[in-house]
């Protein structure tokens, strides 16, 4: 397995009080294997676990579960080191994105925004879009596609909105062109509640 990214440039395991150090070379040689359901990611200069979690649609908590060499409390967890101490060339094991929902496809810019692409069953839905990255890694105040293929909006925290969602839906054609009708539907914690209510009048 050949991995992109720099070679390891941090202190040795002995210098880190024997805490685990998974290097790019060890993974490539098969000496260290990725836990089931994860993939290896080589840490780049300037990276930190929070940024890695955001870019990969996961959380720092999940990264720590899959990478027990790090801890938020190294003093209380012997054999670990501070999660803020990561080094270029070191490997972190990351769970891949779900096949559904928004995927972050670019790094976070200075304005806190990144590019996202909605996915349904691994297939891109709609166009890529720019959005503020919420604390949970999801796009804030954006339209996302849920696991069942429905489009809903998120709030500033990246959580699905509860309340009415207003959208459009294709319903046939008019003079050979796709025709759409507006609708509203109530959501509770991102789950549709009740039927869609279509606007009266002509389709457009």
mmCIF file of N, CA, C and O in Angstrom, residues 108-164:
data_model
loop_
_atom_site.group_PDB
_atom_site.id
_atom_site.type_symbol
_atom_site.label_atom_id
_atom_site.label_comp_id
_atom_site.label_asym_id
_atom_site.label_seq_id
_atom_site.Cartn_x
_atom_site.Cartn_y
_atom_site.Cartn_z
ATOM 1 N N UNK A 108 -10.957 23.684 4.786
ATOM 2 C CA UNK A 108 -11.652 24.870 5.276
ATOM 3 C C UNK A 108 -10.799 26.100 4.992
ATOM 4 O O UNK A 108 -9.606 26.120 5.305
ATOM 5 N N UNK A 109 -11.406 27.100 4.384
ATOM 6 C CA UNK A 109 -10.687 28.327 4.070
ATOM 7 C C UNK A 109 -10.594 29.262 5.253
ATOM 8 O O UNK A 109 -11.132 28.991 6.335
ATOM 9 N N UNK A 110 -9.921 30.378 5.052
ATOM 10 C CA UNK A 110 -9.761 31.364 6.116
ATOM 11 C C UNK A 110 -11.098 31.932 6.570
ATOM 12 O O UNK A 110 -11.236 32.401 7.699
ATOM 13 N N UNK A 111 -12.105 31.878 5.686
ATOM 14 C CA UNK A 111 -13.436 32.373 6.031
ATOM 15 C C UNK A 111 -14.306 31.324 6.711
ATOM 16 O O UNK A 111 -15.487 31.556 6.969
ATOM 17 N N UNK A 112 -13.725 30.154 6.998
ATOM 18 C CA UNK A 112 -14.480 29.090 7.670
ATOM 19 C C UNK A 112 -15.364 28.289 6.751
ATOM 20 O O UNK A 112 -16.125 27.435 7.209
ATOM 21 N N UNK A 113 -15.275 28.540 5.441
ATOM 22 C CA UNK A 113 -16.102 27.818 4.488
ATOM 23 C C UNK A 113 -15.303 26.735 3.776
ATOM 24 O O UNK A 113 -14.077 26.792 3.670
ATOM 25 N N UNK A 114 -16.026 25.726 3.297
ATOM 26 C CA UNK A 114 -15.432 24.650 2.514
ATOM 27 C C UNK A 114 -16.416 24.278 1.408
ATOM 28 O O UNK A 114 -17.566 24.719 1.404
ATOM 29 N N UNK A 115 -15.970 23.466 0.477
ATOM 30 C CA UNK A 115 -16.832 22.971 -0.582
ATOM 31 C C UNK A 115 -17.448 21.650 -0.143
ATOM 32 O O UNK A 115 -16.755 20.780 0.393
ATOM 33 N N UNK A 116 -18.759 21.507 -0.360
ATOM 34 C CA UNK A 116 -19.480 20.272 -0.047
ATOM 35 C C UNK A 116 -20.146 19.739 -1.310
ATOM 36 O O UNK A 116 -20.445 20.489 -2.238
ATOM 37 N N UNK A 117 -20.353 18.429 -1.320
ATOM 38 C CA UNK A 117 -21.090 17.779 -2.392
ATOM 39 C C UNK A 117 -22.089 16.821 -1.759
ATOM 40 O O UNK A 117 -21.705 15.921 -1.019
ATOM 41 N N UNK A 118 -23.378 17.029 -2.021
ATOM 42 C CA UNK A 118 -24.379 16.086 -1.531
ATOM 43 C C UNK A 118 -24.258 14.766 -2.278
ATOM 44 O O UNK A 118 -23.968 14.736 -3.475
ATOM 45 N N UNK A 119 -24.473 13.656 -1.540
ATOM 46 C CA UNK A 119 -24.381 12.323 -2.118
ATOM 47 C C UNK A 119 -25.626 11.512 -1.754
ATOM 48 O O UNK A 119 -26.167 11.651 -0.659
ATOM 49 N N UNK A 120 -26.037 10.665 -2.665
ATOM 50 C CA UNK A 120 -27.072 9.692 -2.368
ATOM 51 C C UNK A 120 -26.635 8.361 -2.948
ATOM 52 O O UNK A 120 -26.421 8.242 -4.152
ATOM 53 N N UNK A 121 -26.444 7.373 -2.073
ATOM 54 C CA UNK A 121 -25.955 6.049 -2.471
ATOM 55 C C UNK A 121 -24.652 6.161 -3.249
ATOM 56 O O UNK A 121 -24.431 5.462 -4.244
ATOM 57 N N UNK A 122 -23.783 7.061 -2.818
ATOM 58 C CA UNK A 122 -22.482 7.210 -3.432
ATOM 59 C C UNK A 122 -22.462 7.993 -4.724
ATOM 60 O O UNK A 122 -21.408 8.146 -5.346
ATOM 61 N N UNK A 123 -23.605 8.538 -5.149
ATOM 62 C CA UNK A 123 -23.702 9.278 -6.405
ATOM 63 C C UNK A 123 -23.918 10.760 -6.081
ATOM 64 O O UNK A 123 -24.792 11.093 -5.272
ATOM 65 N N UNK A 124 -23.141 11.661 -6.693
ATOM 66 C CA UNK A 124 -23.330 13.094 -6.426
ATOM 67 C C UNK A 124 -24.750 13.546 -6.774
ATOM 68 O O UNK A 124 -25.315 13.134 -7.786
ATOM 69 N N UNK A 125 -25.328 14.376 -5.917
ATOM 70 C CA UNK A 125 -26.654 14.945 -6.138
ATOM 71 C C UNK A 125 -26.509 16.456 -6.195
ATOM 72 O O UNK A 125 -26.046 17.077 -5.235
ATOM 73 N N UNK A 126 -26.885 17.054 -7.307
ATOM 74 C CA UNK A 126 -26.774 18.496 -7.446
ATOM 75 C C UNK A 126 -25.338 18.937 -7.655
ATOM 76 O O UNK A 126 -24.433 18.129 -7.892
ATOM 77 N N UNK A 127 -25.134 20.247 -7.554
ATOM 78 C CA UNK A 127 -23.827 20.844 -7.789
ATOM 79 C C UNK A 127 -23.064 21.005 -6.473
ATOM 80 O O UNK A 127 -23.656 21.141 -5.406
ATOM 81 N N UNK A 128 -21.718 21.009 -6.522
ATOM 82 C CA UNK A 128 -20.942 21.334 -5.316
ATOM 83 C C UNK A 128 -21.299 22.741 -4.833
ATOM 84 O O UNK A 128 -21.686 23.600 -5.633
ATOM 85 N N UNK A 129 -21.190 22.975 -3.538
ATOM 86 C CA UNK A 129 -21.553 24.274 -2.992
ATOM 87 C C UNK A 129 -20.631 24.652 -1.838
ATOM 88 O O UNK A 129 -20.034 23.790 -1.200
ATOM 89 N N UNK A 130 -20.523 25.950 -1.609
ATOM 90 C CA UNK A 130 -19.723 26.483 -0.519
ATOM 91 C C UNK A 130 -20.605 26.690 0.703
ATOM 92 O O UNK A 130 -21.738 27.160 0.579
ATOM 93 N N UNK A 131 -20.097 26.333 1.867
ATOM 94 C CA UNK A 131 -20.859 26.533 3.098
ATOM 95 C C UNK A 131 -19.908 26.656 4.277
ATOM 96 O O UNK A 131 -18.779 26.148 4.238
ATOM 97 N N UNK A 132 -20.385 27.358 5.303
ATOM 98 C CA UNK A 132 -19.653 27.419 6.558
ATOM 99 C C UNK A 132 -19.637 26.021 7.167
ATOM 100 O O UNK A 132 -20.639 25.312 7.134
ATOM 101 N N UNK A 133 -18.502 25.605 7.709
ATOM 102 C CA UNK A 133 -18.402 24.292 8.331
ATOM 103 C C UNK A 133 -18.866 24.405 9.779
ATOM 104 O O UNK A 133 -18.303 25.159 10.570
ATOM 105 N N UNK A 134 -19.922 23.663 10.118
ATOM 106 C CA UNK A 134 -20.474 23.695 11.469
ATOM 107 C C UNK A 134 -19.599 22.866 12.416
ATOM 108 O O UNK A 134 -18.766 22.080 11.971
ATOM 109 N N UNK A 135 -19.789 23.026 13.733
ATOM 110 C CA UNK A 135 -18.976 22.268 14.689
ATOM 111 C C UNK A 135 -19.062 20.754 14.511
ATOM 112 O O UNK A 135 -18.123 20.038 14.839
ATOM 113 N N UNK A 136 -20.183 20.251 13.968
ATOM 114 C CA UNK A 136 -20.305 18.802 13.772
ATOM 115 C C UNK A 136 -19.746 18.354 12.426
ATOM 116 O O UNK A 136 -19.855 17.185 12.057
ATOM 117 N N UNK A 137 -19.136 19.282 11.676
ATOM 118 C CA UNK A 137 -18.546 18.924 10.401
ATOM 119 C C UNK A 137 -19.485 19.021 9.224
ATOM 120 O O UNK A 137 -19.063 18.869 8.083
ATOM 121 N N UNK A 138 -20.771 19.266 9.489
ATOM 122 C CA UNK A 138 -21.750 19.383 8.418
ATOM 123 C C UNK A 138 -21.832 20.830 7.930
ATOM 124 O O UNK A 138 -21.406 21.750 8.635
ATOM 125 N N UNK A 139 -22.378 21.047 6.745
ATOM 126 C CA UNK A 139 -22.533 22.431 6.277
ATOM 127 C C UNK A 139 -23.599 23.159 7.079
ATOM 128 O O UNK A 139 -24.679 22.612 7.338
ATOM 129 N N UNK A 140 -23.300 24.370 7.487
ATOM 130 C CA UNK A 140 -24.252 25.168 8.262
ATOM 131 C C UNK A 140 -25.164 25.949 7.320
ATOM 132 O O UNK A 140 -24.729 26.429 6.277
ATOM 133 N N UNK A 141 -26.438 26.038 7.712
ATOM 134 C CA UNK A 141 -27.418 26.836 6.961
ATOM 135 C C UNK A 141 -27.418 26.485 5.476
ATOM 136 O O UNK A 141 -27.375 27.355 4.612
ATOM 137 N N UNK A 142 -27.445 25.198 5.180
ATOM 138 C CA UNK A 142 -27.381 24.723 3.803
ATOM 139 C C UNK A 142 -28.426 23.649 3.563
ATOM 140 O O UNK A 142 -28.985 23.090 4.497
ATOM 141 N N UNK A 143 -28.662 23.362 2.300
ATOM 142 C CA UNK A 143 -29.548 22.259 1.940
ATOM 143 C C UNK A 143 -28.708 21.003 1.780
ATOM 144 O O UNK A 143 -27.734 20.981 1.025
ATOM 145 N N UNK A 144 -29.046 19.972 2.515
ATOM 146 C CA UNK A 144 -28.319 18.709 2.435
ATOM 147 C C UNK A 144 -29.281 17.611 1.998
ATOM 148 O O UNK A 144 -30.495 17.766 2.043
ATOM 149 N N UNK A 145 -28.711 16.506 1.563
ATOM 150 C CA UNK A 145 -29.504 15.334 1.200
ATOM 151 C C UNK A 145 -29.358 14.314 2.317
ATOM 152 O O UNK A 145 -28.241 13.944 2.700
ATOM 153 N N UNK A 146 -30.472 13.853 2.855
ATOM 154 C CA UNK A 146 -30.441 12.894 3.948
ATOM 155 C C UNK A 146 -30.266 11.480 3.401
ATOM 156 O O UNK A 146 -30.272 11.249 2.197
ATOM 157 N N UNK A 147 -30.111 10.514 4.317
ATOM 158 C CA UNK A 147 -29.863 9.133 3.921
ATOM 159 C C UNK A 147 -30.970 8.564 3.048
ATOM 160 O O UNK A 147 -30.733 7.689 2.220
ATOM 161 N N UNK A 148 -32.191 9.063 3.222
ATOM 162 C CA UNK A 148 -33.296 8.546 2.405
ATOM 163 C C UNK A 148 -33.526 9.391 1.153
ATOM 164 O O UNK A 148 -34.530 9.260 0.466
ATOM 165 N N UNK A 149 -32.589 10.293 0.859
ATOM 166 C CA UNK A 149 -32.649 11.048 -0.386
ATOM 167 C C UNK A 149 -33.448 12.329 -0.328
ATOM 168 O O UNK A 149 -33.619 12.994 -1.345
ATOM 169 N N UNK A 150 -33.937 12.700 0.849
ATOM 170 C CA UNK A 150 -34.715 13.928 0.970
ATOM 171 C C UNK A 150 -33.796 15.131 1.190
ATOM 172 O O UNK A 150 -32.750 15.023 1.817
ATOM 173 N N UNK A 151 -34.196 16.259 0.661
ATOM 174 C CA UNK A 151 -33.430 17.496 0.826
ATOM 175 C C UNK A 151 -34.020 18.294 1.978
ATOM 176 O O UNK A 151 -35.214 18.581 1.995
ATOM 177 N N UNK A 152 -33.192 18.628 2.947
ATOM 178 C CA UNK A 152 -33.625 19.452 4.072
ATOM 179 C C UNK A 152 -32.538 20.498 4.327
ATOM 180 O O UNK A 152 -31.441 20.412 3.789
ATOM 181 N N UNK A 153 -32.861 21.462 5.163
ATOM 182 C CA UNK A 153 -31.876 22.487 5.494
ATOM 183 C C UNK A 153 -31.307 22.230 6.885
ATOM 184 O O UNK A 153 -31.977 21.665 7.741
ATOM 185 N N UNK A 154 -30.058 22.670 7.053
ATOM 186 C CA UNK A 154 -29.418 22.589 8.359
ATOM 187 C C UNK A 154 -29.419 23.957 9.019
ATOM 188 O O UNK A 154 -29.552 24.981 8.344
ATOM 189 N N UNK A 155 -29.249 23.958 10.344
ATOM 190 C CA UNK A 155 -29.148 25.219 11.060
ATOM 191 C C UNK A 155 -27.674 25.615 11.199
ATOM 192 O O UNK A 155 -26.791 24.996 10.594
ATOM 193 N N UNK A 156 -27.405 26.633 11.999
ATOM 194 C CA UNK A 156 -26.037 27.126 12.144
ATOM 195 C C UNK A 156 -25.113 26.089 12.780
ATOM 196 O O UNK A 156 -23.896 26.150 12.618
ATOM 197 N N UNK A 157 -25.672 25.118 13.494
ATOM 198 C CA UNK A 157 -24.874 24.055 14.110
ATOM 199 C C UNK A 157 -24.713 22.847 13.189
ATOM 200 O O UNK A 157 -24.105 21.853 13.573
ATOM 201 N N UNK A 158 -25.297 22.925 11.981
ATOM 202 C CA UNK A 158 -25.222 21.794 11.070
ATOM 203 C C UNK A 158 -26.262 20.728 11.330
ATOM 204 O O UNK A 158 -26.263 19.675 10.699
ATOM 205 N N UNK A 159 -27.185 20.992 12.259
ATOM 206 C CA UNK A 159 -28.222 20.018 12.592
ATOM 207 C C UNK A 159 -29.428 20.213 11.685
ATOM 208 O O UNK A 159 -29.767 21.344 11.322
ATOM 209 N N UNK A 160 -30.120 19.120 11.315
ATOM 210 C CA UNK A 160 -31.325 19.269 10.479
ATOM 211 C C UNK A 160 -32.385 20.105 11.190
ATOM 212 O O UNK A 160 -32.614 19.963 12.392
ATOM 213 N N UNK A 161 -32.983 20.994 10.445
ATOM 214 C CA UNK A 161 -34.000 21.871 11.020
ATOM 215 C C UNK A 161 -35.289 21.116 11.312
ATOM 216 O O UNK A 161 -35.695 20.220 10.563
ATOM 217 N N UNK A 162 -35.916 21.501 12.384
ATOM 218 C CA UNK A 162 -37.262 21.024 12.689
ATOM 219 C C UNK A 162 -38.242 22.125 12.297
ATOM 220 O O UNK A 162 -38.060 23.280 12.669
ATOM 221 N N UNK A 163 -39.240 21.757 11.527
ATOM 222 C CA UNK A 163 -40.196 22.747 11.050
ATOM 223 C C UNK A 163 -40.472 22.542 9.579
ATOM 224 O O UNK A 163 -40.102 21.528 8.991
ATOM 225 N N UNK A 164 -41.130 23.516 8.948
ATOM 226 C CA UNK A 164 -41.500 23.344 7.545
ATOM 227 C C UNK A 164 -40.302 23.531 6.618
ATOM 228 O O UNK A 164 -39.477 24.420 6.824
#
